[in-house]
Coordinates of C-alpha atoms in Angstrom, one line a residue:
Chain A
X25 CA 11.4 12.1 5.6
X26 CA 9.5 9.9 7.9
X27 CA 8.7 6.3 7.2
X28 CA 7.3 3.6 8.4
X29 CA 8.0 -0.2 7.4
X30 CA 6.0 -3.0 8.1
X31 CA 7.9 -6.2 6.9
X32 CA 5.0 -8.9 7.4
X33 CA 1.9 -7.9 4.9
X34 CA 0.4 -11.7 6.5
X35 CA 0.6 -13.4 9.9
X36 CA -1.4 -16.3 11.5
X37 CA -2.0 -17.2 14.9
X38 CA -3.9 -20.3 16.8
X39 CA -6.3 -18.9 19.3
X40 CA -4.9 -18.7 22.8
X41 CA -1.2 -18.1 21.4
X42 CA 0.8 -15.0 21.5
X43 CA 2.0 -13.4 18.3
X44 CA 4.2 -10.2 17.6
X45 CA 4.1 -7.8 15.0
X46 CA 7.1 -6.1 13.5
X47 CA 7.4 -2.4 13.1
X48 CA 10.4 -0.2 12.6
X49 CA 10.5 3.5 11.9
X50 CA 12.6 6.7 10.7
X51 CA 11.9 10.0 12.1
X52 CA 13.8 13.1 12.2
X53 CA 11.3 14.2 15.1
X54 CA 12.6 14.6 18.2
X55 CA 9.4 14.3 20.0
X56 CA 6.8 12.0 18.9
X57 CA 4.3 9.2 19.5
X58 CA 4.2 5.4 18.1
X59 CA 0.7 3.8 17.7
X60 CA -0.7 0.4 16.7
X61 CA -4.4 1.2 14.8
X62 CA -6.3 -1.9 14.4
X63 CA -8.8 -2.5 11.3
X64 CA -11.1 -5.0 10.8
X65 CA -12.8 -5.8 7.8
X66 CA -15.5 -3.0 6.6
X67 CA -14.8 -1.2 10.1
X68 CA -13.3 1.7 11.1
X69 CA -9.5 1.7 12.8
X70 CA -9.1 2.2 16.5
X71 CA -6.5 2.8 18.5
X72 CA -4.9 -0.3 20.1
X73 CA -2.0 0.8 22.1
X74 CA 0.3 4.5 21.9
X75 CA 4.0 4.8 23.3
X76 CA 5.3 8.1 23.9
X77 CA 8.9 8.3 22.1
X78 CA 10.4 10.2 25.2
X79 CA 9.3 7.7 27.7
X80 CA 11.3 4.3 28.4
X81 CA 8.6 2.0 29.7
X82 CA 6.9 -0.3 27.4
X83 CA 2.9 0.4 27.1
X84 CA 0.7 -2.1 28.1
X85 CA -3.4 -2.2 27.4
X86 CA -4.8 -5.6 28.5
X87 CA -3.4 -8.4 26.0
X88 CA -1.7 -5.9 23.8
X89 CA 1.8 -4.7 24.9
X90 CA 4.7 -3.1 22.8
X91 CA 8.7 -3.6 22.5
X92 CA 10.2 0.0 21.8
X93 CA 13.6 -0.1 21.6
X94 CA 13.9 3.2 20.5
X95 CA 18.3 3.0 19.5
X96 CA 17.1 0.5 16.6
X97 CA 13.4 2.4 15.6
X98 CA 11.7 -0.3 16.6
X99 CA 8.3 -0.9 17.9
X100 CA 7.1 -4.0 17.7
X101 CA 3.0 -5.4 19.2
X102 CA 2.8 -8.7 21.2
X103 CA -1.0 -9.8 21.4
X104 CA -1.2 -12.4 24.1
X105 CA -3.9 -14.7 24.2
X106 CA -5.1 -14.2 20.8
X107 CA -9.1 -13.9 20.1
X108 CA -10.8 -14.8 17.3
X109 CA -12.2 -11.1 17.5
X110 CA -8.5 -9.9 16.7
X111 CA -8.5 -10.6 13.6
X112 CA -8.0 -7.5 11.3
X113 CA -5.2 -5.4 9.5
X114 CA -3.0 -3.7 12.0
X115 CA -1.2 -0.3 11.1
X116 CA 2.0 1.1 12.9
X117 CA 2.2 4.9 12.9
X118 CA 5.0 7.4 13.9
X119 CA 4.0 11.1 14.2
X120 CA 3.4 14.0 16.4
X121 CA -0.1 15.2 15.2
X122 CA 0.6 14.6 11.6
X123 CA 0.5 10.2 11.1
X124 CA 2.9 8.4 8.7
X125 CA 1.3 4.5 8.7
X126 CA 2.8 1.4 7.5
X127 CA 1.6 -0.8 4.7
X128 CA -0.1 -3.0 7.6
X129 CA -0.2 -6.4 8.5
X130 CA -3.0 -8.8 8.5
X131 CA -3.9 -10.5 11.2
X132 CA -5.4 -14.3 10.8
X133 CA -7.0 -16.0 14.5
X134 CA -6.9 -19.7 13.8
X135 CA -9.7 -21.2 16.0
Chain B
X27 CA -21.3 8.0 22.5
X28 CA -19.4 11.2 20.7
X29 CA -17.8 10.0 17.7
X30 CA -16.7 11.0 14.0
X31 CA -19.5 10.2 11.5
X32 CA -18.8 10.0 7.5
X33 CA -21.5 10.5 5.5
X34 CA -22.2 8.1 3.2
X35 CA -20.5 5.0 3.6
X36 CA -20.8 4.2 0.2
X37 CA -20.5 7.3 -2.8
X38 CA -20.8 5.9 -6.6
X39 CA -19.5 9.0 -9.3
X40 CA -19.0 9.2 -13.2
X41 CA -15.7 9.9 -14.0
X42 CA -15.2 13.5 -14.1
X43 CA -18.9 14.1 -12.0
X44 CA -17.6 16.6 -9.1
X45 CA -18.4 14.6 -5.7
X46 CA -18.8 15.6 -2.2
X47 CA -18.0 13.7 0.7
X48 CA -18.9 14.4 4.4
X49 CA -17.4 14.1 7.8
X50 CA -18.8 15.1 11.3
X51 CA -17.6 14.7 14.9
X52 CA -19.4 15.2 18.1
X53 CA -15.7 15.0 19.8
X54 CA -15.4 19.3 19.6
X55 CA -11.6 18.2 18.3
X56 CA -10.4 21.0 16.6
X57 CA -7.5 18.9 14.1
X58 CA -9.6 17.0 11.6
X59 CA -8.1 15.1 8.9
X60 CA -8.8 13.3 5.6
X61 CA -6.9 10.3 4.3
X62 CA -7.4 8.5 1.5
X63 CA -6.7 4.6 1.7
X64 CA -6.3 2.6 -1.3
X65 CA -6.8 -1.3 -1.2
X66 CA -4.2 -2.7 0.5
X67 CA -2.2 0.2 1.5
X68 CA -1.6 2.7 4.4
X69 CA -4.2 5.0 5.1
X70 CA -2.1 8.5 3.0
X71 CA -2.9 12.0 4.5
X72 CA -4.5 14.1 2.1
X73 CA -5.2 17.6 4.4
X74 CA -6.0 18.5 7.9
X75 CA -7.5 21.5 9.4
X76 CA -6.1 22.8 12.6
X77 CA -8.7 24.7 14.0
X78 CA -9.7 27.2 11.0
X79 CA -6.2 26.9 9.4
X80 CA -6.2 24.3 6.1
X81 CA -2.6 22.2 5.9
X82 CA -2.0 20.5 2.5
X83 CA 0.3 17.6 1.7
X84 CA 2.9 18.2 -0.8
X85 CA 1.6 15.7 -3.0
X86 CA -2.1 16.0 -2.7
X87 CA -3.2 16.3 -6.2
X88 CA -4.7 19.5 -6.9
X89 CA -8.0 17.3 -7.8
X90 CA -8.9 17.7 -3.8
X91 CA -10.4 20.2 -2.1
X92 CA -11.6 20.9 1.6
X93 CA -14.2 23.0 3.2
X94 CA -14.2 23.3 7.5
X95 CA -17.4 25.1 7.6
X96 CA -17.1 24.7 11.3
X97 CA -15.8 22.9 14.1
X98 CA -18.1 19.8 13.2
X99 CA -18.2 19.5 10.3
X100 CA -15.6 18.9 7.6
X101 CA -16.1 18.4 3.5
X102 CA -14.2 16.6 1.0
X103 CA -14.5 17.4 -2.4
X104 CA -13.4 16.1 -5.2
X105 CA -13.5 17.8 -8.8
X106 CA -13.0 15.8 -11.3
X107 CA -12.6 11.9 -10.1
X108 CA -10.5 10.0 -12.1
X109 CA -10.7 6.1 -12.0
X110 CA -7.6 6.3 -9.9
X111 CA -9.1 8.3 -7.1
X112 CA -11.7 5.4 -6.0
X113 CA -10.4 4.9 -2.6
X114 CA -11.6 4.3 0.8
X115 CA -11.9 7.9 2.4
X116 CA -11.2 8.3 6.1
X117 CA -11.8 11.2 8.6
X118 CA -9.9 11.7 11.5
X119 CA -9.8 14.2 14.4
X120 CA -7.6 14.6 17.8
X121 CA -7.2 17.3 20.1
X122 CA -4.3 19.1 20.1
X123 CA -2.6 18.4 23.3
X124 CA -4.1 15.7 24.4
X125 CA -1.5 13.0 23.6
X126 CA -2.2 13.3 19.8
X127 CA -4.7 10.8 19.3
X128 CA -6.7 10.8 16.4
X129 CA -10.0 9.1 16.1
X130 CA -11.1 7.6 12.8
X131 CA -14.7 7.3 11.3
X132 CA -15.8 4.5 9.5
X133 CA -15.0 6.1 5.9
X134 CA -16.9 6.3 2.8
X135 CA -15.8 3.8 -0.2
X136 CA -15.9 5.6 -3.5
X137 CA -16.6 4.2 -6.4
X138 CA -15.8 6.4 -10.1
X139 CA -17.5 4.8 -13.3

């Protein structure tokens, strides 16, 4: 079965500062995709940032850039240069066109 | 801007009062999927259509039911709510095989009396 564990339900950052988000996963697929959704309050989720399982190099999108170390099912998000507009739940996935999301972590900006 | 649009945002039902909800997208995707989302958990895949063909979850309760009446638009119905089916709902689509995205609407909150 596939799973997908977020460990930290709460984090807080200072505006301007980096933070990471944990993320680890179990799949038996041998082919799939890792994403970070992003959910603010009352809104819908969008996509932050996808890595393809099969490829080595860590995806970047602007401030938002990933640590897959795919031996240990990890995939962790650094957000540089945190905004106050970044505050929202984020939700790790795992899948191939069927998504199994973590419990999510919420995301405080400190101004 | 093409998009997925759920229709309404907010649905109040009696318990036991058969509801409809409603998703649309403008993305001519032809995966679309309903999750339901309850308050402080991960967004849980109810179905999804790919293309004309309906996919359950195992453990979707047999409560749920889904009409694809075409590419556009997809229905989510719901017998007999319970007070533990008050949920956010969320639709989803992607295209199969283009890198497996799925876009998300901005889900309808139901609320059972």
């Amino acid at each position: 079965a596939q799973t997908v564990t977020q460990s930290q339900p709460e984090m807080s950052v200072q505006e301007a500062e980096t933070v990471t988000l944990s993320c680890t996963y179990d799949t038996s697929e041998s082919d799939y995709y890792l994403f970070w959704y992003k959910q603010p309050p009352s809104r819908q989720m969008i996509l932050v940032i996808r890595q393809e399982a099969y490829k080595q190099q860590n995806a970047t999108e602007n401030r938002f850039s990933v640590n897959f170390q795919k031996a240990a099912k990890s995939f962790s998000l650094k957000i540089s240069d945190s905004q106050l507009g970044d505050a929202a739940m984020y939700f790790c996935g795992s899948g191939t066109y069927k998504y199994i999301f973590g419990t999510g972590t919420r995301l405080k900006v400190l101004a | 801007d093409a998009m997925v649009i759920q229709n309404p945002r907010y649905q109040v039902t009696q318990f036991g009062k058969p509801v409809t909800l409603s998703c649309s997208q403008t993305l001519n995707h032809n995966v679309m999927y309903w999750y339901q989302q309850k308050s402080s958990q991960a967004p849980k895949l109810l179905f999804h259509y790919y293309d004309k063909d309906f996919n359950n979850e195992a453990d979707t309760p047999d409560n749920f039911q889904s009409r694809r009446p075409n590419t556009s638009f997809c229905f989510l119905d719901i017998r007999s709510p319970g007070l533990g089916d008050a949920a956010m709902y969320l639709c989803a689509t992607s295209r199969q095989g283009q890198q497996e995205t799925q876009y998300f609407g901005p889900g309808t909150r139901l609320l059972v009396l």
